[in-house]
């Protein structure tokens, strides 16, 4: 089965759209998805690419654009969602732990539901506990493990790998050395995967 790497960072607003639809879209395309959490805030800081800071017009457009696209997909977010996320790093450390243990998809989807549909910022309670429980994890164990040195290092290494691939934002998709950026490029990435590049 062709494979696609889904590079995402909990804290990316447009990733809500992809997180909620990639499973079905990939299944229909016959493409396997590998969930790859990374720290997009670090990437944007290094690259001096902070898209919405001190840009109220662009921020207003972003929320309206997400609202329109969500409506098209049949999603029902309550916007604007809390943004930016103070605990983005912890949210993604938990996702990195989940990637190693096989539950990152369930956790990430639950975290985005709580964040975008219930107004609970990811990476802190009540979102963090609810998302971990929804993914079948013991919150105390998972949060402690996510803050351990091996997981901190794993997220840092994944972030460096993303930058080495040329990834500069989330959501991004890597297929056979090709990078596709943005929720609106998901279908292009799946087509590329189907064709083997």
PDB file of C-alpha atoms in Angstrom:
ATOM      1  CA  UNK A   1       0.000   0.000   0.000  1.00  0.00           C
ATOM      2  CA  UNK A   2       1.400   3.453  -0.865  1.00  0.00           C
ATOM      3  CA  UNK A   3       2.370   5.549   2.160  1.00  0.00           C
ATOM      4  CA  UNK A   4       2.095   9.216   3.054  1.00  0.00           C
ATOM      5  CA  UNK A   5       3.753  10.936   6.010  1.00  0.00           C
ATOM      6  CA  UNK A   6       1.364  13.411   7.634  1.00  0.00           C
ATOM      7  CA  UNK A   7       3.473  16.071   9.347  1.00  0.00           C
ATOM      8  CA  UNK A   8       1.325  17.991  11.803  1.00  0.00           C
ATOM      9  CA  UNK A   9       1.657  20.095  14.894  1.00  0.00           C
ATOM     10  CA  UNK A  10      -1.095  20.467  17.458  1.00  0.00           C
ATOM     11  CA  UNK A  11      -1.357  24.235  17.553  1.00  0.00           C
ATOM     12  CA  UNK A  12      -1.708  24.664  13.796  1.00  0.00           C
ATOM     13  CA  UNK A  13      -5.206  25.952  13.102  1.00  0.00           C
ATOM     14  CA  UNK A  14      -5.601  24.666   9.545  1.00  0.00           C
ATOM     15  CA  UNK A  15      -4.497  21.222  10.719  1.00  0.00           C
ATOM     16  CA  UNK A  16      -7.924  20.871  12.347  1.00  0.00           C
ATOM     17  CA  UNK A  17      -9.407  20.339   8.895  1.00  0.00           C
ATOM     18  CA  UNK A  18      -6.858  17.714   7.923  1.00  0.00           C
ATOM     19  CA  UNK A  19      -6.846  15.891  11.255  1.00  0.00           C
ATOM     20  CA  UNK A  20     -10.598  15.424  11.035  1.00  0.00           C
ATOM     21  CA  UNK A  21     -10.681  14.152   7.437  1.00  0.00           C
ATOM     22  CA  UNK A  22      -7.374  12.502   6.531  1.00  0.00           C
ATOM     23  CA  UNK A  23      -8.324   9.034   7.800  1.00  0.00           C
ATOM     24  CA  UNK A  24     -11.352   8.732   5.522  1.00  0.00           C
ATOM     25  CA  UNK A  25      -9.662  10.456   2.575  1.00  0.00           C
ATOM     26  CA  UNK A  26      -6.628   8.174   2.754  1.00  0.00           C
ATOM     27  CA  UNK A  27      -8.764   5.050   3.139  1.00  0.00           C
ATOM     28  CA  UNK A  28     -10.746   5.972   0.031  1.00  0.00           C
ATOM     29  CA  UNK A  29      -7.485   6.541  -1.856  1.00  0.00           C
ATOM     30  CA  UNK A  30      -5.949   3.284  -0.630  1.00  0.00           C
ATOM     31  CA  UNK A  31      -3.029   5.132   0.975  1.00  0.00           C
ATOM     32  CA  UNK A  32      -1.479   4.368   4.367  1.00  0.00           C
ATOM     33  CA  UNK A  33      -0.856   7.370   6.636  1.00  0.00           C
ATOM     34  CA  UNK A  34       1.974   7.733   9.133  1.00  0.00           C
ATOM     35  CA  UNK A  35       1.185  10.425  11.719  1.00  0.00           C
ATOM     36  CA  UNK A  36       4.311  12.563  12.336  1.00  0.00           C
ATOM     37  CA  UNK A  37       3.962  15.189  15.086  1.00  0.00           C
ATOM     38  CA  UNK A  38       6.553  17.984  15.215  1.00  0.00           C
ATOM     39  CA  UNK A  39       7.009  21.394  16.815  1.00  0.00           C
ATOM     40  CA  UNK A  40       5.891  23.889  14.183  1.00  0.00           C
ATOM     41  CA  UNK A  41       6.479  26.822  16.546  1.00  0.00           C
ATOM     42  CA  UNK A  42      10.193  26.003  16.627  1.00  0.00           C
ATOM     43  CA  UNK A  43      10.306  25.766  12.830  1.00  0.00           C
ATOM     44  CA  UNK A  44       8.541  29.099  12.372  1.00  0.00           C
ATOM     45  CA  UNK A  45      10.760  30.815  14.926  1.00  0.00           C
ATOM     46  CA  UNK A  46      13.946  29.517  13.287  1.00  0.00           C
ATOM     47  CA  UNK A  47      12.694  30.564   9.860  1.00  0.00           C
ATOM     48  CA  UNK A  48      11.301  33.928  11.054  1.00  0.00           C
ATOM     49  CA  UNK A  49       7.928  32.878   9.661  1.00  0.00           C
ATOM     50  CA  UNK A  50       5.191  33.656  12.209  1.00  0.00           C
ATOM     51  CA  UNK A  51       2.120  34.050   9.998  1.00  0.00           C
ATOM     52  CA  UNK A  52      -0.536  35.623  12.239  1.00  0.00           C
ATOM     53  CA  UNK A  53       1.298  37.495  15.003  1.00  0.00           C
ATOM     54  CA  UNK A  54       0.226  41.160  15.005  1.00  0.00           C
ATOM     55  CA  UNK A  55      -1.779  40.646  11.792  1.00  0.00           C
ATOM     56  CA  UNK A  56      -5.461  41.087  12.742  1.00  0.00           C
ATOM     57  CA  UNK A  57      -6.769  41.167   9.177  1.00  0.00           C
ATOM     58  CA  UNK A  58      -4.969  37.962   8.252  1.00  0.00           C
ATOM     59  CA  UNK A  59      -6.111  36.308  11.484  1.00  0.00           C
ATOM     60  CA  UNK A  60      -9.741  37.253  10.815  1.00  0.00           C
ATOM     61  CA  UNK A  61      -9.435  35.842   7.306  1.00  0.00           C
ATOM     62  CA  UNK A  62      -7.951  32.606   8.666  1.00  0.00           C
ATOM     63  CA  UNK A  63     -10.891  31.983  10.999  1.00  0.00           C
ATOM     64  CA  UNK A  64     -13.442  32.737   8.279  1.00  0.00           C
ATOM     65  CA  UNK A  65     -11.578  30.545   5.798  1.00  0.00           C
ATOM     66  CA  UNK A  66     -11.488  27.629   8.248  1.00  0.00           C
ATOM     67  CA  UNK A  67     -15.180  28.162   8.971  1.00  0.00           C
ATOM     68  CA  UNK A  68     -16.072  28.001   5.260  1.00  0.00           C
ATOM     69  CA  UNK A  69     -13.948  24.931   4.640  1.00  0.00           C
ATOM     70  CA  UNK A  70     -15.253  23.190   7.769  1.00  0.00           C
ATOM     71  CA  UNK A  71     -18.809  23.794   6.618  1.00  0.00           C
ATOM     72  CA  UNK A  72     -17.944  22.243   3.244  1.00  0.00           C
ATOM     73  CA  UNK A  73     -16.578  19.137   4.988  1.00  0.00           C
ATOM     74  CA  UNK A  74     -19.523  18.874   7.376  1.00  0.00           C
ATOM     75  CA  UNK A  75     -17.556  19.861  10.499  1.00  0.00           C
ATOM     76  CA  UNK A  76     -18.928  22.177  13.182  1.00  0.00           C
ATOM     77  CA  UNK A  77     -16.181  24.100  14.982  1.00  0.00           C
ATOM     78  CA  UNK A  78     -16.860  26.973  17.372  1.00  0.00           C
ATOM     79  CA  UNK A  79     -14.670  29.761  16.068  1.00  0.00           C
ATOM     80  CA  UNK A  80     -12.495  31.512  16.837  1.00  0.00           C
ATOM     81  CA  UNK A  81     -10.869  28.747  18.874  1.00  0.00           C
ATOM     82  CA  UNK A  82      -8.398  29.702  21.619  1.00  0.00           C
ATOM     83  CA  UNK A  83      -5.191  30.691  19.825  1.00  0.00           C
ATOM     84  CA  UNK A  84      -2.228  30.561  20.054  1.00  0.00           C
ATOM     85  CA  UNK A  85      -1.783  27.557  22.362  1.00  0.00           C
ATOM     86  CA  UNK A  86       0.403  28.289  25.409  1.00  0.00           C
ATOM     87  CA  UNK A  87       1.094  24.557  25.851  1.00  0.00           C
ATOM     88  CA  UNK A  88       1.735  23.647  22.207  1.00  0.00           C
ATOM     89  CA  UNK A  89       4.987  21.884  23.101  1.00  0.00           C
ATOM     90  CA  UNK A  90       3.415  19.591  25.706  1.00  0.00           C
ATOM     91  CA  UNK A  91       0.509  18.797  23.369  1.00  0.00           C
ATOM     92  CA  UNK A  92       3.014  17.646  20.755  1.00  0.00           C
ATOM     93  CA  UNK A  93       5.204  15.778  23.237  1.00  0.00           C
ATOM     94  CA  UNK A  94       2.104  13.748  24.109  1.00  0.00           C
ATOM     95  CA  UNK A  95       1.496  13.189  20.377  1.00  0.00           C
ATOM     96  CA  UNK A  96       5.127  12.066  19.977  1.00  0.00           C
ATOM     97  CA  UNK A  97       4.657   9.565  22.805  1.00  0.00           C
ATOM     98  CA  UNK A  98       1.475   8.407  21.089  1.00  0.00           C
ATOM     99  CA  UNK A  99       3.347   8.000  17.806  1.00  0.00           C
ATOM    100  CA  UNK A 100       5.845   5.725  19.532  1.00  0.00           C
ATOM    101  CA  UNK A 101       3.105   3.723  21.253  1.00  0.00           C
ATOM    102  CA  UNK A 102       0.515   3.635  18.467  1.00  0.00           C
ATOM    103  CA  UNK A 103      -2.244   5.977  19.692  1.00  0.00           C
ATOM    104  CA  UNK A 104      -1.255   9.387  18.280  1.00  0.00           C
ATOM    105  CA  UNK A 105      -4.106   9.470  15.761  1.00  0.00           C
ATOM    106  CA  UNK A 106      -6.831   8.912  18.366  1.00  0.00           C
ATOM    107  CA  UNK A 107      -5.254  11.409  20.769  1.00  0.00           C
ATOM    108  CA  UNK A 108      -4.724  14.077  18.115  1.00  0.00           C
ATOM    109  CA  UNK A 109      -8.272  13.830  16.773  1.00  0.00           C
ATOM    110  CA  UNK A 110      -9.688  14.030  20.306  1.00  0.00           C
ATOM    111  CA  UNK A 111      -7.437  16.996  21.153  1.00  0.00           C
ATOM    112  CA  UNK A 112      -8.603  18.914  18.077  1.00  0.00           C
ATOM    113  CA  UNK A 113     -12.259  18.131  18.808  1.00  0.00           C
ATOM    114  CA  UNK A 114     -11.910  19.477  22.347  1.00  0.00           C
ATOM    115  CA  UNK A 115      -9.996  22.510  21.101  1.00  0.00           C
ATOM    116  CA  UNK A 116     -12.081  23.482  18.071  1.00  0.00           C
ATOM    117  CA  UNK A 117     -15.497  22.171  19.057  1.00  0.00           C
ATOM    118  CA  UNK A 118     -15.509  22.700  22.842  1.00  0.00           C
ATOM    119  CA  UNK A 119     -13.147  25.677  23.140  1.00  0.00           C
ATOM    120  CA  UNK A 120     -10.662  23.816  25.358  1.00  0.00           C
ATOM    121  CA  UNK A 121      -7.022  24.627  24.482  1.00  0.00           C
ATOM    122  CA  UNK A 122      -4.928  21.577  23.621  1.00  0.00           C
ATOM    123  CA  UNK A 123      -2.008  20.738  25.886  1.00  0.00           C
ATOM    124  CA  UNK A 124      -3.807  21.670  29.105  1.00  0.00           C
ATOM    125  CA  UNK A 125      -6.766  20.414  31.105  1.00  0.00           C
ATOM    126  CA  UNK A 126      -9.566  19.636  30.607  1.00  0.00           C
ATOM    127  CA  UNK A 127      -8.521  18.929  26.993  1.00  0.00           C
ATOM    128  CA  UNK A 128      -5.394  16.944  27.852  1.00  0.00           C
ATOM    129  CA  UNK A 129      -7.032  14.491  30.230  1.00  0.00           C
ATOM    130  CA  UNK A 130     -10.130  14.065  28.062  1.00  0.00           C
ATOM    131  CA  UNK A 131      -8.074  13.472  24.903  1.00  0.00           C
ATOM    132  CA  UNK A 132      -5.859  10.909  26.587  1.00  0.00           C
ATOM    133  CA  UNK A 133      -8.829   9.076  28.052  1.00  0.00           C
ATOM    134  CA  UNK A 134     -10.521   9.113  24.632  1.00  0.00           C
ATOM    135  CA  UNK A 135      -7.433   7.436  23.192  1.00  0.00           C
ATOM    136  CA  UNK A 136      -7.465   4.751  25.897  1.00  0.00           C
ATOM    137  CA  UNK A 137      -4.541   6.119  27.902  1.00  0.00           C
ATOM    138  CA  UNK A 138      -4.012   6.777  31.589  1.00  0.00           C
ATOM    139  CA  UNK A 139      -3.515  10.564  31.708  1.00  0.00           C
ATOM    140  CA  UNK A 140      -1.092  10.611  34.661  1.00  0.00           C
ATOM    141  CA  UNK A 141       1.185   8.010  33.077  1.00  0.00           C
ATOM    142  CA  UNK A 142       1.074   9.551  29.611  1.00  0.00           C
ATOM    143  CA  UNK A 143       1.709  13.127  30.767  1.00  0.00           C
ATOM    144  CA  UNK A 144       4.660  12.028  32.906  1.00  0.00           C
ATOM    145  CA  UNK A 145       6.107   9.937  30.078  1.00  0.00           C
ATOM    146  CA  UNK A 146       5.589  12.776  27.568  1.00  0.00           C
ATOM    147  CA  UNK A 147       7.770  15.042  29.712  1.00  0.00           C
ATOM    148  CA  UNK A 148      10.607  12.518  29.928  1.00  0.00           C
ATOM    149  CA  UNK A 149      13.925  13.156  28.226  1.00  0.00           C
ATOM    150  CA  UNK A 150      13.505  10.421  25.564  1.00  0.00           C
ATOM    151  CA  UNK A 151      10.182  11.881  24.369  1.00  0.00           C
ATOM    152  CA  UNK A 152      11.447  15.468  24.471  1.00  0.00           C
ATOM    153  CA  UNK A 153      14.384  14.312  22.351  1.00  0.00           C
ATOM    154  CA  UNK A 154      12.112  12.361  19.977  1.00  0.00           C
ATOM    155  CA  UNK A 155       9.980  15.450  19.290  1.00  0.00           C
ATOM    156  CA  UNK A 156      13.095  17.564  18.768  1.00  0.00           C
ATOM    157  CA  UNK A 157      14.547  15.008  16.353  1.00  0.00           C
ATOM    158  CA  UNK A 158      11.257  14.794  14.448  1.00  0.00           C
ATOM    159  CA  UNK A 159      11.225  18.589  14.173  1.00  0.00           C
ATOM    160  CA  UNK A 160      14.787  18.592  12.814  1.00  0.00           C
ATOM    161  CA  UNK A 161      13.808  15.854  10.351  1.00  0.00           C
ATOM    162  CA  UNK A 162      10.840  17.912   9.180  1.00  0.00           C
ATOM    163  CA  UNK A 163      13.059  20.934   8.565  1.00  0.00           C
ATOM    164  CA  UNK A 164      15.604  18.796   6.724  1.00  0.00           C
ATOM    165  CA  UNK A 165      12.802  17.659   4.403  1.00  0.00           C
ATOM    166  CA  UNK A 166      11.969  21.294   3.663  1.00  0.00           C
ATOM    167  CA  UNK A 167       8.829  21.478   5.781  1.00  0.00           C
ATOM    168  CA  UNK A 168       8.040  24.998   6.977  1.00  0.00           C
ATOM    169  CA  UNK A 169       4.457  24.716   8.212  1.00  0.00           C
ATOM    170  CA  UNK A 170       1.596  22.414   9.127  1.00  0.00           C
ATOM    171  CA  UNK A 171      -0.198  20.488   7.886  1.00  0.00           C
ATOM    172  CA  UNK A 172       2.345  19.061   5.448  1.00  0.00           C
ATOM    173  CA  UNK A 173       2.513  15.771   3.599  1.00  0.00           C
ATOM    174  CA  UNK A 174       5.645  13.970   2.431  1.00  0.00           C
ATOM    175  CA  UNK A 175       5.382  11.426  -0.373  1.00  0.00           C
ATOM    176  CA  UNK A 176       8.400   9.920  -2.137  1.00  0.00           C
ATOM    177  CA  UNK A 177      10.523  12.981  -1.411  1.00  0.00           C
ATOM    178  CA  UNK A 178       7.817  15.446  -2.459  1.00  0.00           C
ATOM    179  CA  UNK A 179       6.378  17.944   0.043  1.00  0.00           C
ATOM    180  CA  UNK A 180       2.802  19.211  -0.087  1.00  0.00           C
ATOM    181  CA  UNK A 181       1.762  21.988   2.313  1.00  0.00           C
ATOM    182  CA  UNK A 182      -1.712  22.889   3.498  1.00  0.00           C
ATOM    183  CA  UNK A 183      -5.023  21.147   4.017  1.00  0.00           C
ATOM    184  CA  UNK A 184      -5.994  22.048   0.455  1.00  0.00           C
ATOM    185  CA  UNK A 185      -3.062  19.957  -0.834  1.00  0.00           C
ATOM    186  CA  UNK A 186      -4.136  16.714   0.858  1.00  0.00           C
ATOM    187  CA  UNK A 187      -5.829  15.401  -2.276  1.00  0.00           C
ATOM    188  CA  UNK A 188      -2.782  16.255  -4.399  1.00  0.00           C
ATOM    189  CA  UNK A 189      -0.555  14.355  -1.966  1.00  0.00           C
ATOM    190  CA  UNK A 190      -2.849  11.329  -2.037  1.00  0.00           C
ATOM    191  CA  UNK A 191      -2.873  11.343  -5.837  1.00  0.00           C
ATOM    192  CA  UNK A 192       0.919  11.523  -5.870  1.00  0.00           C
ATOM    193  CA  UNK A 193       1.070   8.565  -3.468  1.00  0.00           C
ATOM    194  CA  UNK A 194      -1.314   6.563  -5.635  1.00  0.00           C
ATOM    195  CA  UNK A 195       0.873   7.165  -8.674  1.00  0.00           C
ATOM    196  CA  UNK A 196       4.053   6.249  -6.870  1.00  0.00           C
ATOM    197  CA  UNK A 197       5.485   9.710  -7.516  1.00  0.00           C
TER     198      UNK A 197
END
